[in-house]
Coordinates of C-alpha atoms and ligand atoms in Angstrom, one line a residue:
X19 CA 61.6 64.8 242.5
X20 CA 58.9 66.0 244.9
X21 CA 58.4 69.3 243.1
X22 CA 58.1 67.6 239.7
X23 CA 55.3 65.3 240.9
X24 CA 53.7 68.4 242.5
X25 CA 53.7 70.2 239.1
X26 CA 52.2 67.3 237.3
X27 CA 49.5 67.2 240.0
X28 CA 48.8 71.0 239.7
X29 CA 48.6 70.6 235.9
X30 CA 46.0 67.9 236.3
X31 CA 44.0 70.1 238.7
X32 CA 44.1 73.0 236.3
X33 CA 42.5 70.8 233.5
X34 CA 40.0 69.6 235.9
X35 CA 39.1 73.1 236.9
X36 CA 38.6 74.1 233.3
X37 CA 36.3 71.1 232.8
X38 CA 34.2 72.2 235.8
X39 CA 33.6 75.6 234.4
X40 CA 31.5 73.9 231.7
X41 CA 29.6 72.2 234.5
X42 CA 28.8 75.3 236.3
X43 CA 27.5 76.9 233.2
X44 CA 25.3 74.0 232.5
X45 CA 24.0 74.0 236.0
X46 CA 22.7 77.6 235.2
X47 CA 20.6 76.1 232.4
X48 CA 22.8 77.5 229.6
X49 CA 23.0 75.6 226.3
X50 CA 25.4 72.6 226.4
X51 CA 28.7 73.3 224.5
X52 CA 28.7 71.8 221.0
X53 CA 30.8 68.9 220.0
X54 CA 31.9 65.8 221.8
X55 CA 33.4 65.6 225.2
X56 CA 33.1 65.2 228.9
X57 CA 32.2 67.6 231.7
X58 CA 33.0 66.8 235.2
X59 CA 30.9 68.3 238.1
X60 CA 30.0 67.7 241.7
X61 CA 26.8 65.5 242.4
X62 CA 26.4 65.9 246.2
X63 CA 27.8 64.2 249.2
X64 CA 27.3 60.9 251.0
X65 CA 26.2 61.2 254.7
X66 CA 29.8 60.6 255.6
X67 CA 31.0 63.5 253.6
X68 CA 32.3 61.6 250.6
X69 CA 32.0 63.8 247.6
X70 CA 30.3 62.2 244.6
X71 CA 31.1 63.5 241.0
X72 CA 29.2 63.3 237.8
X73 CA 30.7 62.9 234.3
X74 CA 28.6 64.1 231.3
X75 CA 29.5 62.6 228.1
X76 CA 28.2 64.3 225.0
X77 CA 28.4 63.5 221.3
X78 CA 28.2 65.6 218.1
X79 CA 24.5 64.8 217.7
X80 CA 23.7 66.2 221.2
X81 CA 23.2 62.8 222.8
X82 CA 24.2 63.2 226.5
X83 CA 24.9 60.6 229.0
X84 CA 25.7 61.4 232.8
X85 CA 27.2 58.9 235.1
X86 CA 28.3 59.3 238.7
X87 CA 30.9 57.8 240.8
X88 CA 28.4 56.3 243.3
X89 CA 27.4 52.9 241.9
X90 CA 28.8 54.0 238.5
X91 CA 25.2 54.9 238.0
X92 CA 23.9 56.3 234.6
X93 CA 21.7 59.1 236.0
X94 CA 20.5 60.3 232.7
X95 CA 20.6 59.5 229.1
X96 CA 19.2 62.0 226.5
X97 CA 18.5 60.9 223.1
X98 CA 16.3 62.4 220.2
X99 CA 12.9 61.1 219.2
X100 CA 11.8 60.9 215.5
X101 CA 11.1 64.7 215.5
X102 CA 14.6 65.6 216.9
X103 CA 13.2 66.3 220.4
X104 CA 15.6 65.1 223.1
X105 CA 14.3 63.2 226.2
X106 CA 15.6 61.3 229.0
X107 CA 15.2 57.5 228.5
X108 CA 16.3 56.1 231.8
X109 CA 14.7 56.1 235.2
X110 CA 16.6 57.7 238.1
X111 CA 16.7 60.5 240.6
X112 CA 17.5 64.2 240.4
X113 CA 19.9 64.1 243.2
X114 CA 22.1 61.7 245.3
X115 CA 19.7 61.4 248.1
X116 CA 17.1 59.8 245.8
X117 CA 19.6 57.0 245.1
X118 CA 20.4 56.4 248.7
X119 CA 16.7 56.6 250.1
X120 CA 15.1 53.9 247.9
X121 CA 17.7 51.9 246.2
X122 CA 16.3 50.0 243.1
X123 CA 19.6 49.5 241.1
X124 CA 18.5 52.4 238.8
X125 CA 21.4 52.8 236.3
X126 CA 23.9 51.1 238.4
X127 CA 26.7 48.6 237.6
X128 CA 25.6 45.5 239.5
X129 CA 28.3 43.2 241.0
X130 CA 30.3 41.3 242.0
X131 CA 27.7 39.0 240.7
X132 CA 24.6 40.4 238.7
X133 CA 21.4 38.5 239.5
X134 CA 20.8 35.6 241.9
X135 CA 23.0 33.0 243.5
X136 CA 20.7 30.3 245.1
X137 CA 20.7 30.4 248.8
X138 CA 23.8 32.6 248.8
X139 CA 26.1 29.6 248.5
X140 CA 28.4 28.1 246.1
X141 CA 31.4 25.7 246.1
X142 CA 34.5 26.4 244.3
X143 CA 37.7 24.2 244.2
X144 CA 36.2 22.2 247.0
X145 CA 35.4 25.1 249.3
X146 CA 32.0 26.4 250.1
X147 CA 31.4 30.0 250.3
X148 CA 28.5 31.8 252.1
X149 CA 27.4 35.1 250.6
X150 CA 25.0 37.7 252.0
X151 CA 21.3 36.7 251.3
X152 CA 19.3 39.8 250.5
X153 CA 16.5 38.5 248.3
X154 CA 14.4 36.0 250.1
X155 CA 16.7 32.9 250.5
X156 CA 19.0 34.2 247.7
X157 CA 21.8 36.4 247.0
X158 CA 21.0 39.2 244.6
X159 CA 23.2 41.6 242.7
X160 CA 26.3 41.3 244.8
X161 CA 24.6 41.4 248.2
X162 CA 23.7 44.0 250.9
X163 CA 26.2 46.5 249.6
X164 CA 26.9 45.4 246.1
X165 CA 28.8 47.4 243.5
X166 CA 25.7 49.7 243.0
X167 CA 26.2 51.0 246.5
X168 CA 29.9 51.8 246.6
X169 CA 32.0 54.7 245.5
X170 CA 34.0 54.1 242.4
X171 CA 37.1 56.1 241.5
X172 CA 37.0 57.9 238.2
X173 CA 40.1 58.3 235.9
X174 CA 40.6 61.8 234.7
X175 CA 38.7 62.2 231.4
X176 CA 41.0 62.3 228.4
X177 CA 40.6 65.3 226.1
X178 CA 38.6 64.9 223.0
X179 CA 36.8 61.7 223.9
X180 CA 33.2 61.2 225.3
X181 CA 34.3 58.5 227.7
X182 CA 34.7 57.9 231.4
X183 CA 36.4 55.0 233.3
X184 CA 35.3 54.0 236.9
X185 CA 37.3 51.7 239.1
X186 CA 36.4 49.8 242.2
X187 CA 38.5 47.4 244.3
X188 CA 36.3 44.9 246.1
X189 CA 38.2 43.5 249.1
X190 CA 38.7 39.8 249.9
X191 CA 35.6 38.5 251.7
X192 CA 33.4 41.5 250.7
X193 CA 29.7 40.1 250.8
X194 CA 31.2 36.7 251.2
X195 CA 33.1 36.5 248.0
X196 CA 36.7 35.2 247.8
X197 CA 39.7 37.3 246.5
X198 CA 40.5 41.0 246.0
X199 CA 38.8 42.0 242.7
X200 CA 40.0 45.0 240.8
X201 CA 37.1 46.0 238.6
X202 CA 36.8 48.6 235.9
X203 CA 33.9 49.9 233.7
X204 CA 34.4 52.4 230.9
X205 CA 31.4 54.2 229.3
X206 CA 32.0 55.6 225.8
X207 CA 29.7 57.5 223.6
X208 CA 30.4 57.7 219.9
X209 CA 29.2 60.3 217.5
X210 CA 27.1 57.5 215.8
X211 CA 24.9 57.2 218.8
X212 CA 26.6 54.1 220.3
X213 CA 27.0 54.0 224.0
X214 CA 29.6 51.3 224.9
X215 CA 29.9 49.6 228.3
X216 CA 33.4 47.9 228.7
X217 CA 34.1 45.9 231.8
X218 CA 37.2 44.3 233.0
X219 CA 38.5 42.6 236.2
X220 CA 41.3 40.8 237.8
X221 CA 41.5 38.8 241.0
X222 CA 44.0 37.3 243.4
X223 CA 41.8 34.2 244.2
X224 CA 39.3 32.4 242.0
X225 CA 35.9 34.0 242.3
X226 CA 32.7 34.3 240.4
X227 CA 32.3 37.7 238.4
X228 CA 29.3 38.7 236.5
X229 CA 29.0 42.4 235.9
X230 CA 26.1 44.2 234.2
X231 CA 24.5 47.6 233.8
X232 CA 21.1 47.8 235.4
X233 CA 19.5 50.9 233.6
X234 CA 15.8 50.9 233.5
X235 CA 14.7 52.1 230.0
X236 CA 11.6 53.9 229.0
X237 CA 12.0 55.3 225.3
X238 CA 8.6 56.9 225.5
X239 CA 7.0 59.3 228.2
X240 CA 8.6 59.1 231.6
X241 CA 6.1 57.6 234.1
X242 CA 4.1 55.7 231.4
X243 CA 4.4 51.9 231.2
X244 CA 6.5 50.2 228.8
X245 CA 3.9 47.6 227.6
X246 CA 3.6 49.2 224.0
X247 CA 7.5 49.1 223.5
X248 CA 8.4 46.5 221.0
X249 CA 11.1 44.2 221.8
X250 CA 13.3 41.7 219.7
X251 CA 15.6 39.2 221.4
X252 CA 17.9 37.1 219.4
X253 CA 17.2 34.1 221.6
X254 CA 15.8 30.6 220.8
X255 CA 15.9 29.6 224.4
X256 CA 15.6 31.0 227.9
X257 CA 16.3 29.7 231.5
X258 CA 13.0 28.9 233.3
X259 CA 13.0 29.6 237.0
X260 CA 11.7 28.3 240.2
X261 CA 9.5 30.2 242.6
X262 CA 12.4 32.2 244.1
X263 CA 13.5 33.1 240.4
X264 CA 16.5 30.7 240.5
X265 CA 17.1 28.9 237.0
X266 CA 16.0 25.2 237.2
X267 CA 19.0 24.4 234.9
X268 CA 17.0 23.8 231.8
X269 CA 17.5 25.8 228.6
X270 CA 13.8 25.8 227.3
X271 CA 12.8 26.7 223.7
X272 CA 11.0 30.0 223.4
X273 CA 9.0 28.7 220.5
X274 CA 5.2 28.6 221.2
X275 CA 5.6 30.5 224.5
X276 CA 5.2 34.1 225.6
X277 CA 9.0 34.2 225.7
X278 CA 9.3 34.1 221.9
X279 CA 10.7 37.6 221.1
X280 CA 12.5 36.6 217.8
X281 CA 10.2 38.9 215.9
X282 CA 9.4 42.3 217.2
X283 CA 6.6 42.0 219.8
X284 CA 4.9 44.5 222.1
X285 CA 6.0 43.7 225.6
X286 CA 2.4 43.9 226.9
X287 CA 1.1 41.4 224.1
X288 CA 1.4 38.3 226.2
X289 CA 2.5 39.4 229.6
X290 CA -0.8 38.7 231.2
X291 CA -1.1 35.1 229.8
X292 CA -1.7 32.3 232.0
X293 CA 1.9 31.1 232.0
X294 CA 3.6 29.5 235.0
X295 CA 6.8 31.3 234.2
X296 CA 5.3 34.7 233.8
X297 CA 3.4 34.2 237.0
X298 CA 6.8 33.4 238.9
X299 CA 8.3 36.5 237.5
X300 CA 5.3 38.6 238.1
X301 CA 5.9 39.3 234.3
X302 CA 9.2 39.0 232.5
X303 CA 12.2 38.5 234.8
X304 CA 14.1 35.9 232.9
X305 CA 17.5 35.2 231.3
X306 CA 17.4 34.7 227.5
X307 CA 20.1 32.4 226.0
X308 CA 21.5 34.5 223.0
X309 CA 21.7 32.4 220.0
X310 CA 24.9 33.4 218.5
X311 CA 26.7 33.3 221.9
X312 CA 30.6 32.9 221.7
X313 CA 30.9 34.8 218.4
X314 CA 32.5 38.1 220.0
X315 CA 30.3 41.3 219.9
X316 CA 27.0 40.5 218.1
X317 CA 23.5 41.6 218.2
X318 CA 21.3 40.6 221.1
X319 CA 18.2 42.5 220.4
X320 CA 16.3 45.7 219.8
X321 CA 13.9 47.8 221.7
X322 CA 11.5 50.4 219.9
X323 CA 8.9 52.7 221.1
X324 CA 6.4 53.1 218.2
X325 CA 5.1 56.4 219.9
X326 CA 8.3 58.4 219.8
X327 CA 10.2 56.3 217.1
X328 CA 13.2 55.9 219.5
X329 CA 15.2 52.7 218.9
X330 CA 17.8 51.0 220.9
X331 CA 19.8 48.1 219.5
X332 CA 21.8 46.0 221.8
X333 CA 25.1 44.3 221.0
X334 CA 27.0 42.2 223.5
X335 CA 29.8 39.8 224.1
X336 CA 27.8 38.0 226.8
X337 CA 25.9 34.8 226.4
X338 CA 22.7 36.1 228.0
X339 CA 20.4 38.9 228.7
X340 CA 18.1 39.3 231.7
X341 CA 14.9 40.9 230.4
X342 CA 13.2 42.4 233.5
X343 CA 9.8 44.2 232.7
X344 CA 9.9 46.5 235.8
X345 CA 7.5 44.2 237.8
X346 CA 8.7 45.3 241.2
X347 CA 8.1 49.0 240.4
X348 CA 4.9 49.9 242.4
X349 CA 4.4 53.6 242.4
X350 CA 6.3 54.1 245.8
X351 CA 9.4 55.6 244.2
X352 CA 9.3 59.2 242.8
X353 CA 12.0 59.9 240.4
X354 CA 13.3 62.7 238.2
X355 CA 11.1 65.7 237.9
X356 CA 8.7 64.2 240.5
X357 CA 7.5 61.5 238.0
X358 CA 6.1 58.5 240.0
X359 CA 7.5 55.2 238.8
X360 CA 4.5 53.0 238.5
X361 CA 4.3 49.3 237.7
X362 CA 6.3 48.4 234.6
X363 CA 7.2 52.0 233.8
X364 CA 10.8 51.0 232.9
X365 CA 12.4 47.8 231.7
X366 CA 15.9 46.4 232.0
X367 CA 18.0 44.4 229.5
X368 CA 20.9 43.1 231.5
X369 CA 23.5 41.6 229.3
X370 CA 25.3 39.0 231.5
X371 CA 26.1 35.4 232.2
X372 CA 23.2 33.3 233.3
X373 CA 21.9 33.6 237.0
X374 CA 23.2 31.2 239.5
X375 CA 26.0 29.9 237.1
X376 CA 28.3 29.1 240.2
X377 CA 25.8 26.4 241.1
X378 CA 24.9 25.3 237.6
X379 CA 27.8 23.3 236.1
X380 CA 26.0 23.1 232.5
X381 CA 26.0 27.0 232.3
X382 CA 29.0 28.8 230.8
X383 CA 31.5 29.5 233.7
X384 CA 31.6 32.7 235.6
X385 CA 34.8 31.9 237.5
X386 CA 37.7 34.3 237.1
X387 CA 41.0 32.9 238.2
X388 CA 44.2 34.8 239.2
X389 CA 46.4 35.7 236.2
X390 CA 43.4 35.9 233.9
X391 CA 41.3 38.9 232.9
X392 CA 37.5 39.3 232.9
X393 CA 36.3 41.2 229.9
X394 CA 32.9 42.1 228.7
X395 CA 31.5 44.5 226.3
X396 CA 27.9 45.7 225.6
X397 CA 27.0 48.5 223.2
X398 CA 23.6 50.3 222.9
X399 CA 22.9 52.0 219.6
X400 CA 20.3 54.7 219.7
X401 CA 18.3 55.7 216.6
X402 CA 15.0 56.5 215.4
X403 CA 12.4 54.9 213.2
X404 CA 10.0 56.8 211.0
Ligands
GLA7 C1 16.9 42.0 238.2 C2 16.2 40.9 238.8 C3 14.9 41.2 239.3 C4 14.9 42.5 240.3 C5 15.6 43.6 239.6 C6 15.8 44.7 240.5 O1 16.4 42.3 236.9 O2 16.2 39.7 238.0 O3 14.2 40.2 239.9 O4 15.6 42.1 241.3 O5 16.8 43.2 239.0 O6 14.6 45.1 241.2

């Protein structure tokens, strides 16, 4: 029995060893191998010695997505512009140390609860839970050590697919949350330029769950601001916030406000308007209520950079999207290739349930119960416009 298991394990190791030959070659700057697939490689070590790995997904068009086991972070995403020139469209760092020094959720999966929970408190089934507060009076993105700052386990990549699955088990009581939560995210790149994020989770006690991907996009020139990008959001309403960015509970119409992105509009066109909500967010930092929510996977919006022609369409099963215009970026973070990430040099479109749902009975519920499975899917479709 023992030796059979050993043989299987050795067989697995051989496959991995073959995969990492590709990674070594790539490290020496040689051309990427053609066709779709996954390459596994080392991506540094945490201070405690834990080895972090990277998985590079590649499709037949040459689109390349690299994700690491730390935070399930997407560290790079290379897509072509209208002239076929590939460029990296997400903010991040060249090495692991960058992600540890100045964490800004670049490319990470945020959880157990993406965005804010007011005062780090909620009541569920008659019991009040206290969470870590790490954003003024509030709980943000899962707390002090959210899912963006933990090591995920990767499944061995399956041959012939450009896909990777990361798993993380969050213990009962972690950051104050009830229940052991077994979470999983799968990133899959198709040959049509679609990058899918599929999340699932189960729990042994009722708990709020709201997972999302926190990539900062810049479809143009890294380091430049994103104010010229055109955004469309299929949302008739948004959730206005108080001074600490907690939703008031209202679903306000976007009509006649700077929050109306139902037609493609430059992000910078109205961002400086004298609007109380924009002032509270320091720009856009709001949840948009997707109009066709509840209808499975459907379009949430589209981002276009007129300069390069790059486009990114977003589809999701989620009821909301947090549009964050990179207002907290202030030039103090130096990212990939030494590029300084100045104010609004990246933007996030975080498909998710609404912020503070555990305290807002009228919002769609984020409570996962034992015996049920949390499932969520978002697809980014990359293309170009002439
Ligand atoms: C989300 C929040 C923002 C900010 C960023 C990370 O988008 O809504 O307020 O915390 O994440 O900096």
